Amino acid sequence: MRPSVRRKACVVAVALAGFLGFPGPPRTILASWDGERRAAYRVPAEIPFPADNPYSAAKAELGRRLFFDPILSGDRTRACVTCHLPDLAWGDGRSRAAALDQTDMDLRSPTLLNMAWQDGPLGWDGKFRDLEAVTPVPLMAPANMNLTMAEAVERLSEDESYRAAFAAAFRDPEVTPERLEAAIATFERLIVPGTSPFDRWIAGDDEAIAASAQRGFALFNGRAGCAGCHSGWSFTDGSFHDIGVGTGADIGRGRFIKSSTALRYAFKTPTLRDVAKRAPYMHDGSVATLGQVIDLYDRGGIERPSRSRQIRPLDLTATEKADVLAFLEALSSSSRPDLASATFGDVPPTP
Ligand code: HEC
Ligand code: HEC
């Protein structure tokens, strides 16, 4: 080998080692990243809104009121906020959502953070086409909010202040299911996390997260292979994978796409923003702590035809597990935008 070739091979090996996440001196982890790679982890400057349901302050205000108002449940005891609580990262802290009779439903209430960036189907198994399409489902489910859409429209139409709010939002006081769904979705798109220590670190503050969390981030992107699915600044690819949680008849996305082996037992990759604030974990709340989540990945899920090719035993050391945990904890924001009392302006608030 010519010396220059050898030198090149050496540079490649070092770069590869960095990429694979071998712990080096913490500062070099980020220092070796070019601007583009860092930029992928920066919170975007603006919240995107679809062309057919653009932002307006009046719509956001109406959506907020509806989200918090038990008028949208049959016996006026529950609202969207019953299961999507701002202080629990917009989940409810239960392993499964509570039905009207307080028995467990099949699924855990997911966080609503960063919905504006979710282009693909929503719900743990992708049963919802888009954000607008979610609202009628919990609203009309007999075990949940238990209201008919006709009754929802009637109740809101009879309320003078709601008619005025619909008029402000849609230049017409008529209450329709589509308008109700559009307003709630506009409010939901404003649900974003606050700034986390990780964000301060990515922006250049070397001291913002501990060396352990920095090593954890390198493992996350490297040997532990987490970033393959938890990709980008919101830490999700919005896609569906079998990581070894569902068993038996609990086949997730496989219910809808029966011909696909890979989608059997596949569930939607959740964002990891504020993840430490919303235990327990997974679509069925079956994993109690973040430490146990890391153990699950370390075991490599369940060996079966549907298992994602990215899931395999990792053989992480105790220190490496602690490092990944420290990184996940660094994604918690210390404060959050107070959407319950915010005043909405002509342009949407920035994330
Ligand atoms: C009883 C608790 C409960 C109530 C009340 C409730 N939800 Fe949910 N929500 C859930 C559960 C459980 C899921 C997961 C459903 C699924 O995946 O099929 C969910 C899923 C969602 C999702 C999809 C999130 C994602 O990551 O894909 C959105 C959006 C949402 N709910 C909004 C609402 C809105 C708007 C309301 C009020 C109209 C509401 N929810 C009322 C429990 C609840
Ligand atoms: C093959 C894609 C994939 C890879 C690789 C992957 N994840 Fe996940 N992750 C998912 C999916 C899908 C879920 C939801 C599974 C469910 O609910 O059944 C999930 C759930 C989680 C959760 C729970 C979040 C919540 O709100 O319930 C955490 C935490 C997590 N992953 C962290 C990690 C870490 C750390 C790694 C690397 C060791 C990793 N993931 C690797 C796809 C992946």
Short mmCIF file of C-alpha atoms and ligand atoms in Angstrom, two decimals:
data_model
loop_
_atom_site.label_atom_id
_atom_site.label_comp_id
_atom_site.label_asym_id
_atom_site.label_seq_id
_atom_site.Cartn_x
_atom_site.Cartn_y
_atom_site.Cartn_z
CA MET A 1 0.00 0.00 0.00
CA ARG A 2 1.34 3.42 -0.92
CA PRO A 3 1.70 5.76 2.09
CA SER A 4 -0.94 8.19 0.79
CA VAL A 5 -3.39 5.33 0.29
CA ARG A 6 -2.60 4.10 3.78
CA ARG A 7 -3.19 7.58 5.16
CA LYS A 8 -6.49 7.77 3.35
CA ALA A 9 -7.52 4.36 4.66
CA CYS A 10 -6.64 5.55 8.13
CA VAL A 11 -8.77 8.68 7.78
CA VAL A 12 -11.65 6.56 6.52
CA ALA A 13 -11.25 4.15 9.46
CA VAL A 14 -11.30 7.00 11.97
CA ALA A 15 -14.33 8.58 10.32
CA LEU A 16 -16.07 5.21 10.26
CA ALA A 17 -15.25 4.61 13.93
CA GLY A 18 -16.78 7.97 14.74
CA PHE A 19 -19.84 7.19 12.66
CA LEU A 20 -20.26 3.79 14.29
CA GLY A 21 -20.23 5.50 17.63
CA PHE A 22 -17.10 4.22 19.33
CA PRO A 23 -16.71 6.48 22.33
CA GLY A 24 -13.97 9.02 21.79
CA PRO A 25 -13.30 12.27 23.57
CA PRO A 26 -16.85 13.72 23.79
CA ARG A 27 -16.18 17.00 22.02
CA THR A 28 -15.00 15.36 18.83
CA ILE A 29 -18.41 13.69 18.37
CA LEU A 30 -20.01 16.96 17.37
CA ALA A 31 -16.84 18.64 16.14
CA SER A 32 -16.51 15.95 13.46
CA TRP A 33 -20.01 16.65 12.19
CA ASP A 34 -20.42 18.99 9.26
CA GLY A 35 -23.04 21.73 9.25
CA GLU A 36 -25.52 19.69 7.25
CA ARG A 37 -25.48 16.78 9.68
CA ARG A 38 -26.02 19.13 12.60
CA ALA A 39 -28.75 20.99 10.76
CA ALA A 40 -30.77 17.77 10.54
CA TYR A 41 -31.11 17.93 14.34
CA ARG A 42 -32.08 21.58 14.58
CA VAL A 43 -35.69 22.44 15.38
CA PRO A 44 -37.20 24.00 12.21
CA ALA A 45 -37.91 27.73 12.29
CA GLU A 46 -41.56 27.40 11.29
CA ILE A 47 -44.49 25.06 11.82
CA PRO A 48 -45.83 23.79 8.47
CA PHE A 49 -49.57 23.94 7.71
CA PRO A 50 -51.30 22.20 4.80
CA ALA A 51 -52.55 24.35 1.92
CA ASP A 52 -56.12 23.17 2.44
CA ASN A 53 -56.11 24.04 6.15
CA PRO A 54 -53.87 27.07 6.61
CA TYR A 55 -53.16 28.71 9.97
CA SER A 56 -55.22 31.55 11.34
CA ALA A 57 -55.35 32.86 14.91
CA ALA A 58 -59.16 32.56 15.03
CA LYS A 59 -59.01 28.93 13.91
CA ALA A 60 -56.28 28.10 16.44
CA GLU A 61 -58.31 29.71 19.22
CA LEU A 62 -61.47 27.85 18.24
CA GLY A 63 -59.48 24.58 18.02
CA ARG A 64 -58.01 25.13 21.47
CA ARG A 65 -61.44 25.78 22.97
CA LEU A 66 -62.83 22.61 21.40
CA PHE A 67 -59.82 20.55 22.49
CA PHE A 68 -60.38 21.44 26.14
CA ASP A 69 -64.21 21.49 26.14
CA PRO A 70 -66.23 18.51 27.50
CA ILE A 71 -69.17 19.74 25.42
CA LEU A 72 -67.79 17.26 22.87
CA SER A 73 -68.62 14.18 24.95
CA GLY A 74 -72.02 12.54 25.39
CA ASP A 75 -72.20 12.99 29.17
CA ARG A 76 -70.00 16.12 29.13
CA THR A 77 -67.27 14.50 31.26
CA ARG A 78 -64.40 14.17 28.79
CA ALA A 79 -62.56 16.22 26.23
CA CYS A 80 -59.49 15.61 24.08
CA VAL A 81 -57.38 16.91 26.97
CA THR A 82 -58.64 14.09 29.22
CA CYS A 83 -56.10 11.77 27.56
CA HIS A 84 -53.69 14.27 26.00
CA LEU A 85 -52.43 16.29 28.97
CA PRO A 86 -49.96 19.14 28.37
CA ASP A 87 -48.00 18.32 31.55
CA LEU A 88 -47.50 14.68 30.54
CA ALA A 89 -46.03 15.58 27.14
CA TRP A 90 -49.64 15.42 25.81
CA GLY A 91 -50.08 11.75 26.81
CA ASP A 92 -51.89 10.59 29.95
CA GLY A 93 -49.30 8.58 31.91
CA ARG A 94 -51.40 5.39 31.75
CA SER A 95 -50.30 2.17 30.08
CA ARG A 96 -53.64 2.13 28.22
CA ALA A 97 -56.24 4.84 27.78
CA ALA A 98 -59.27 4.68 30.09
CA ALA A 99 -62.61 3.86 28.46
CA LEU A 100 -65.78 5.56 29.64
CA ASP A 101 -66.40 2.72 32.11
CA GLN A 102 -62.76 3.09 33.32
CA THR A 103 -61.64 -0.25 31.86
CA ASP A 104 -58.44 -0.25 29.79
CA MET A 105 -58.70 0.39 26.06
CA ASP A 106 -56.34 -1.52 23.73
CA LEU A 107 -53.88 1.30 23.18
CA ARG A 108 -51.87 3.85 25.11
CA SER A 109 -52.63 7.55 24.55
CA PRO A 110 -49.73 8.80 22.39
CA THR A 111 -48.03 12.17 22.70
CA LEU A 112 -49.33 14.86 20.34
CA LEU A 113 -45.95 16.60 20.03
CA ASN A 114 -44.83 17.57 16.52
CA MET A 115 -47.94 16.33 14.72
CA ALA A 116 -47.48 19.17 12.19
CA TRP A 117 -44.52 17.31 10.71
CA GLN A 118 -46.22 13.90 10.46
CA ASP A 119 -47.07 13.49 6.80
CA GLY A 120 -47.86 9.80 6.85
CA PRO A 121 -50.82 8.03 8.38
CA LEU A 122 -51.42 8.58 12.11
CA GLY A 123 -52.27 6.33 15.04
CA TRP A 124 -50.10 3.50 16.35
CA ASP A 125 -51.17 1.34 13.41
CA GLY A 126 -51.75 4.08 10.83
CA LYS A 127 -55.55 3.87 10.89
CA PHE A 128 -55.98 7.66 10.46
CA ARG A 129 -55.37 9.29 7.06
CA ASP A 130 -54.23 12.63 8.51
CA LEU A 131 -54.63 14.90 11.52
CA GLU A 132 -58.01 16.24 10.41
CA ALA A 133 -59.31 12.67 10.16
CA VAL A 134 -58.50 11.73 13.78
CA THR A 135 -61.03 13.93 15.62
CA PRO A 136 -64.31 12.17 14.73
CA VAL A 137 -62.95 8.79 15.87
CA PRO A 138 -62.44 9.42 19.63
CA LEU A 139 -65.39 11.83 19.55
CA MET A 140 -67.86 9.25 18.22
CA ALA A 141 -66.46 6.08 19.83
CA PRO A 142 -69.11 4.79 22.29
CA ALA A 143 -66.36 3.70 24.73
CA ASN A 144 -64.70 7.11 24.49
CA MET A 145 -66.37 10.52 24.07
CA ASN A 146 -69.58 8.88 22.93
CA LEU A 147 -71.18 11.71 20.95
CA THR A 148 -72.70 11.60 17.47
CA MET A 149 -71.38 14.16 14.99
CA ALA A 150 -74.96 15.43 14.51
CA GLU A 151 -75.25 16.03 18.25
CA ALA A 152 -71.84 17.77 18.33
CA VAL A 153 -72.92 20.12 15.52
CA GLU A 154 -76.26 20.78 17.24
CA ARG A 155 -74.73 21.56 20.64
CA LEU A 156 -72.16 23.95 19.17
CA SER A 157 -74.74 25.63 16.90
CA GLU A 158 -76.97 26.35 19.89
CA ASP A 159 -74.13 28.13 21.68
CA GLU A 160 -73.96 31.79 20.64
CA SER A 161 -70.27 32.19 21.53
CA TYR A 162 -69.32 29.10 19.50
CA ARG A 163 -71.26 30.43 16.50
CA ALA A 164 -69.30 33.66 16.82
CA ALA A 165 -66.02 31.71 17.06
CA PHE A 166 -66.87 29.69 13.92
CA ALA A 167 -67.76 32.94 12.15
CA ALA A 168 -64.38 34.43 13.08
CA ALA A 169 -62.52 31.32 11.95
CA PHE A 170 -64.45 30.55 8.74
CA ARG A 171 -66.14 33.88 7.86
CA ASP A 172 -69.46 32.10 8.37
CA PRO A 173 -71.14 30.99 11.60
CA GLU A 174 -72.28 27.59 10.33
CA VAL A 175 -70.90 24.69 12.37
CA THR A 176 -69.91 21.72 10.20
CA PRO A 177 -67.94 18.54 10.99
CA GLU A 178 -65.22 19.61 8.52
CA ARG A 179 -64.78 22.98 10.23
CA LEU A 180 -64.66 21.37 13.66
CA GLU A 181 -61.96 18.97 12.45
CA ALA A 182 -60.00 21.74 10.70
CA ALA A 183 -59.98 23.95 13.82
CA ILE A 184 -58.86 21.19 16.18
CA ALA A 185 -56.11 20.13 13.74
CA THR A 186 -54.87 23.74 13.51
CA PHE A 187 -54.55 23.86 17.29
CA GLU A 188 -52.83 20.46 17.39
CA ARG A 189 -50.21 21.59 14.86
CA LEU A 190 -49.09 24.18 17.41
CA ILE A 191 -48.16 21.45 19.91
CA VAL A 192 -44.36 21.45 19.99
CA PRO A 193 -41.87 20.82 22.78
CA GLY A 194 -39.82 23.52 24.50
CA THR A 195 -36.03 23.83 24.18
CA SER A 196 -34.09 20.86 25.61
CA PRO A 197 -30.47 20.60 26.79
CA PHE A 198 -29.86 18.60 23.59
CA ASP A 199 -31.00 21.61 21.50
CA ARG A 200 -28.58 23.89 23.33
CA TRP A 201 -25.79 21.37 22.73
CA ILE A 202 -26.55 21.02 19.00
CA ALA A 203 -26.52 24.82 18.79
CA GLY A 204 -22.94 24.80 20.04
CA ASP A 205 -23.00 24.87 23.86
CA ASP A 206 -20.56 22.05 24.66
CA GLU A 207 -21.49 22.05 28.33
CA ALA A 208 -25.26 21.75 27.82
CA ILE A 209 -25.30 17.95 28.12
CA ALA A 210 -23.01 15.62 30.09
CA ALA A 211 -20.24 13.58 28.45
CA SER A 212 -22.32 10.45 29.07
CA ALA A 213 -25.26 11.88 27.06
CA GLN A 214 -22.86 12.87 24.27
CA ARG A 215 -21.53 9.32 24.09
CA GLY A 216 -25.14 8.13 24.17
CA PHE A 217 -25.92 10.33 21.16
CA ALA A 218 -22.98 8.82 19.28
CA LEU A 219 -24.23 5.30 20.10
CA PHE A 220 -27.75 6.32 19.08
CA ASN A 221 -26.43 7.32 15.67
CA GLY A 222 -23.89 4.53 15.55
CA ARG A 223 -23.64 1.04 16.95
CA ALA A 224 -27.05 1.02 18.66
CA GLY A 225 -28.69 1.92 15.33
CA CYS A 226 -31.54 3.95 16.85
CA ALA A 227 -31.36 6.84 14.36
CA GLY A 228 -32.28 4.47 11.51
CA CYS A 229 -35.90 4.87 12.63
CA HIS A 230 -35.80 7.69 15.18
CA SER A 231 -34.37 10.04 12.57
CA GLY A 232 -34.05 13.81 12.34
CA TRP A 233 -34.76 16.52 14.91
CA SER A 234 -38.11 15.00 15.99
CA PHE A 235 -36.53 11.54 16.21
CA THR A 236 -39.06 9.71 14.06
CA ASP A 237 -39.27 8.50 10.47
CA GLY A 238 -43.09 8.49 10.76
CA SER A 239 -42.99 4.89 9.56
CA PHE A 240 -43.99 1.47 10.93
CA HIS A 241 -41.70 -1.29 12.22
CA ASP A 242 -41.75 -4.51 14.23
CA ILE A 243 -39.36 -3.92 17.11
CA GLY A 244 -40.70 -6.84 19.17
CA VAL A 245 -43.53 -5.40 21.25
CA GLY A 246 -46.82 -6.69 19.77
CA THR A 247 -47.62 -10.42 20.02
CA GLY A 248 -50.56 -12.69 19.20
CA ALA A 249 -53.44 -10.90 17.50
CA ASP A 250 -51.90 -7.48 18.23
CA ILE A 251 -50.46 -7.11 14.73
CA GLY A 252 -50.55 -3.31 14.35
CA ARG A 253 -50.21 -2.06 10.77
CA GLY A 254 -50.58 -5.67 9.60
CA ARG A 255 -54.33 -5.36 10.16
CA PHE A 256 -54.55 -2.98 7.22
CA ILE A 257 -51.82 -4.27 4.94
CA LYS A 258 -52.20 -8.02 5.16
CA SER A 259 -49.90 -8.90 2.27
CA SER A 260 -46.78 -7.41 3.88
CA THR A 261 -44.62 -9.55 6.14
CA ALA A 262 -42.68 -6.53 7.39
CA LEU A 263 -45.81 -4.73 8.54
CA ARG A 264 -47.07 -7.56 10.73
CA TYR A 265 -46.53 -6.42 14.33
CA ALA A 266 -45.38 -3.03 13.00
CA PHE A 267 -46.26 0.14 14.94
CA LYS A 268 -45.52 3.79 14.29
CA THR A 269 -42.15 5.12 15.42
CA PRO A 270 -42.90 7.72 18.12
CA THR A 271 -41.04 11.00 18.45
CA LEU A 272 -38.50 10.87 21.28
CA ARG A 273 -38.89 14.53 22.21
CA ASP A 274 -39.80 14.81 25.93
CA VAL A 275 -39.80 11.02 26.08
CA ALA A 276 -38.71 10.92 29.75
CA LYS A 277 -41.93 12.76 30.67
CA ARG A 278 -44.36 10.17 29.40
CA ALA A 279 -43.75 6.71 30.82
CA PRO A 280 -44.92 4.00 30.40
CA TYR A 281 -43.85 3.26 26.83
CA MET A 282 -44.93 1.61 23.58
CA HIS A 283 -48.37 1.31 21.94
CA ASP A 284 -49.60 -0.94 24.74
CA GLY A 285 -47.75 0.71 27.63
CA SER A 286 -46.02 -2.61 28.25
CA VAL A 287 -42.57 -1.19 29.01
CA ALA A 288 -42.42 0.72 32.29
CA THR A 289 -39.15 2.66 32.10
CA LEU A 290 -36.65 4.00 29.58
CA GLY A 291 -34.04 1.62 31.06
CA GLN A 292 -36.33 -1.28 30.17
CA VAL A 293 -36.83 0.13 26.66
CA ILE A 294 -33.06 0.04 26.16
CA ASP A 295 -32.94 -3.56 27.50
CA LEU A 296 -35.60 -4.52 24.95
CA TYR A 297 -33.50 -3.18 22.08
CA ASP A 298 -30.40 -4.79 23.56
CA ARG A 299 -32.14 -8.20 23.45
CA GLY A 300 -32.97 -7.54 19.79
CA GLY A 301 -36.76 -7.80 19.84
CA ILE A 302 -38.44 -11.05 18.86
CA GLU A 303 -36.92 -13.21 16.16
CA ARG A 304 -39.72 -13.68 13.62
CA PRO A 305 -40.23 -12.99 9.91
CA SER A 306 -41.61 -9.50 10.52
CA ARG A 307 -38.75 -8.29 12.73
CA SER A 308 -37.18 -5.14 11.30
CA ARG A 309 -33.79 -5.78 9.74
CA GLN A 310 -32.52 -2.95 11.92
CA ILE A 311 -33.38 -4.80 15.13
CA ARG A 312 -30.82 -7.32 16.37
CA PRO A 313 -29.07 -8.08 19.69
CA LEU A 314 -26.75 -5.17 20.51
CA ASP A 315 -24.65 -6.47 23.42
CA LEU A 316 -24.39 -3.02 24.97
CA THR A 317 -22.28 -2.74 28.13
CA ALA A 318 -23.84 -1.31 31.32
CA THR A 319 -22.00 1.97 30.65
CA GLU A 320 -23.27 2.15 27.09
CA LYS A 321 -26.85 1.57 28.28
CA ALA A 322 -26.43 4.34 30.84
CA ASP A 323 -25.07 6.60 28.08
CA VAL A 324 -28.06 6.01 25.79
CA LEU A 325 -30.38 6.66 28.75
CA ALA A 326 -28.56 9.92 29.56
CA PHE A 327 -29.02 10.99 25.94
CA LEU A 328 -32.77 10.20 25.95
CA GLU A 329 -33.15 12.21 29.16
CA ALA A 330 -31.36 15.16 27.56
CA LEU A 331 -34.27 15.43 25.10
CA SER A 332 -36.60 16.73 27.85
CA SER A 333 -37.46 20.39 27.65
CA SER A 334 -37.39 22.26 30.95
CA SER A 335 -40.39 24.39 30.04
CA ARG A 336 -43.02 24.17 27.34
CA PRO A 337 -45.07 26.66 25.36
CA ASP A 338 -48.20 27.35 27.44
CA LEU A 339 -50.79 26.70 24.76
CA ALA A 340 -53.69 26.77 27.21
CA SER A 341 -53.30 30.51 27.75
CA ALA A 342 -51.19 31.72 24.81
CA THR A 343 -52.49 34.56 22.66
CA PHE A 344 -52.30 33.57 19.01
CA GLY A 345 -51.12 36.15 16.52
CA ASP A 346 -51.40 36.59 12.75
CA VAL A 347 -48.46 34.30 12.17
CA PRO A 348 -48.20 30.94 13.95
CA PRO A 349 -45.92 30.83 17.01
CA THR A 350 -42.43 29.54 16.20
CA PRO A 351 -41.37 26.14 17.60
C1 HEC B 1 -59.78 8.08 26.21
C2 HEC B 1 -58.58 8.80 25.86
C3 HEC B 1 -58.56 9.64 24.62
C4 HEC B 1 -59.33 10.75 24.30
C5 HEC B 1 -60.49 11.33 25.09
C6 HEC B 1 -58.81 11.25 23.05
N1 HEC B 1 -57.74 10.50 22.63
FE1 HEC B 1 -56.52 10.89 21.09
N2 HEC B 1 -55.69 9.08 21.27
C7 HEC B 1 -55.96 8.18 22.29
C8 HEC B 1 -55.40 6.89 21.95
C9 HEC B 1 -55.49 5.62 22.78
C10 HEC B 1 -54.81 7.04 20.69
C11 HEC B 1 -54.15 5.97 19.84
C12 HEC B 1 -55.21 5.51 18.85
C13 HEC B 1 -54.70 4.60 17.77
O1 HEC B 1 -53.51 4.56 17.52
O2 HEC B 1 -55.53 3.94 17.15
C14 HEC B 1 -54.98 8.43 20.31
C15 HEC B 1 -54.45 8.99 19.14
C16 HEC B 1 -54.58 10.32 18.81
C17 HEC B 1 -53.88 10.97 17.72
C18 HEC B 1 -52.85 10.35 16.80
C19 HEC B 1 -51.45 10.60 17.34
C20 HEC B 1 -50.35 9.90 16.59
O3 HEC B 1 -49.19 9.97 17.01
O4 HEC B 1 -50.60 9.25 15.57
C21 HEC B 1 -54.32 12.26 17.69
C22 HEC B 1 -53.91 13.35 16.73
C23 HEC B 1 -55.32 12.39 18.74
N3 HEC B 1 -55.42 11.21 19.41
C24 HEC B 1 -56.07 13.53 18.97
C25 HEC B 1 -57.20 13.53 19.80
C26 HEC B 1 -58.24 14.54 19.74
C27 HEC B 1 -58.26 15.74 18.82
C28 HEC B 1 -59.17 14.19 20.68
C29 HEC B 1 -60.49 14.89 20.99
C30 HEC B 1 -61.43 14.98 19.87
C31 HEC B 1 -58.69 12.97 21.32
N4 HEC B 1 -57.52 12.60 20.74
C32 HEC B 1 -59.33 12.34 22.37
C33 HEC B 1 -56.65 8.47 23.44
C34 HEC B 1 -57.59 9.49 23.54
C1 HEC B 2 -36.61 -0.48 13.35
C2 HEC B 2 -36.94 0.87 13.80
C3 HEC B 2 -36.50 1.27 15.19
C4 HEC B 2 -35.23 1.25 15.72
C5 HEC B 2 -33.95 0.79 15.06
C6 HEC B 2 -35.36 1.78 17.06
N1 HEC B 2 -36.66 2.13 17.31
FE1 HEC B 2 -37.38 2.88 19.07
N2 HEC B 2 -39.28 2.61 18.39
C7 HEC B 2 -39.63 2.16 17.13
C8 HEC B 2 -41.03 1.87 17.10
C9 HEC B 2 -41.81 1.35 15.91
C10 HEC B 2 -41.53 2.14 18.40
C11 HEC B 2 -42.98 1.94 18.89
C12 HEC B 2 -43.22 0.45 19.09
C13 HEC B 2 -44.53 0.14 19.77
O1 HEC B 2 -45.19 1.03 20.28
O2 HEC B 2 -44.90 -1.02 19.81
C14 HEC B 2 -40.39 2.63 19.18
C15 HEC B 2 -40.47 3.06 20.50
C16 HEC B 2 -39.41 3.60 21.20
C17 HEC B 2 -39.50 4.23 22.49
C18 HEC B 2 -40.80 4.44 23.28
C19 HEC B 2 -41.40 5.77 22.95
C20 HEC B 2 -42.82 5.90 23.38
O3 HEC B 2 -43.35 7.03 23.37
O4 HEC B 2 -43.47 4.89 23.70
C21 HEC B 2 -38.25 4.62 22.86
C22 HEC B 2 -37.85 5.34 24.12
C23 HEC B 2 -37.36 4.20 21.80
N3 HEC B 2 -38.10 3.60 20.81
C24 HEC B 2 -35.99 4.40 21.80
C25 HEC B 2 -35.13 3.74 20.90
C26 HEC B 2 -33.71 3.58 21.10
C27 HEC B 2 -32.94 4.11 22.27
C28 HEC B 2 -33.24 2.86 20.04
C29 HEC B 2 -31.85 2.34 19.79
C30 HEC B 2 -31.34 1.44 20.81
C31 HEC B 2 -34.37 2.60 19.16
N4 HEC B 2 -35.50 3.14 19.73
C32 HEC B 2 -34.30 1.92 17.94
C33 HEC B 2 -38.76 2.00 16.07
C34 HEC B 2 -37.39 1.82 16.20
#
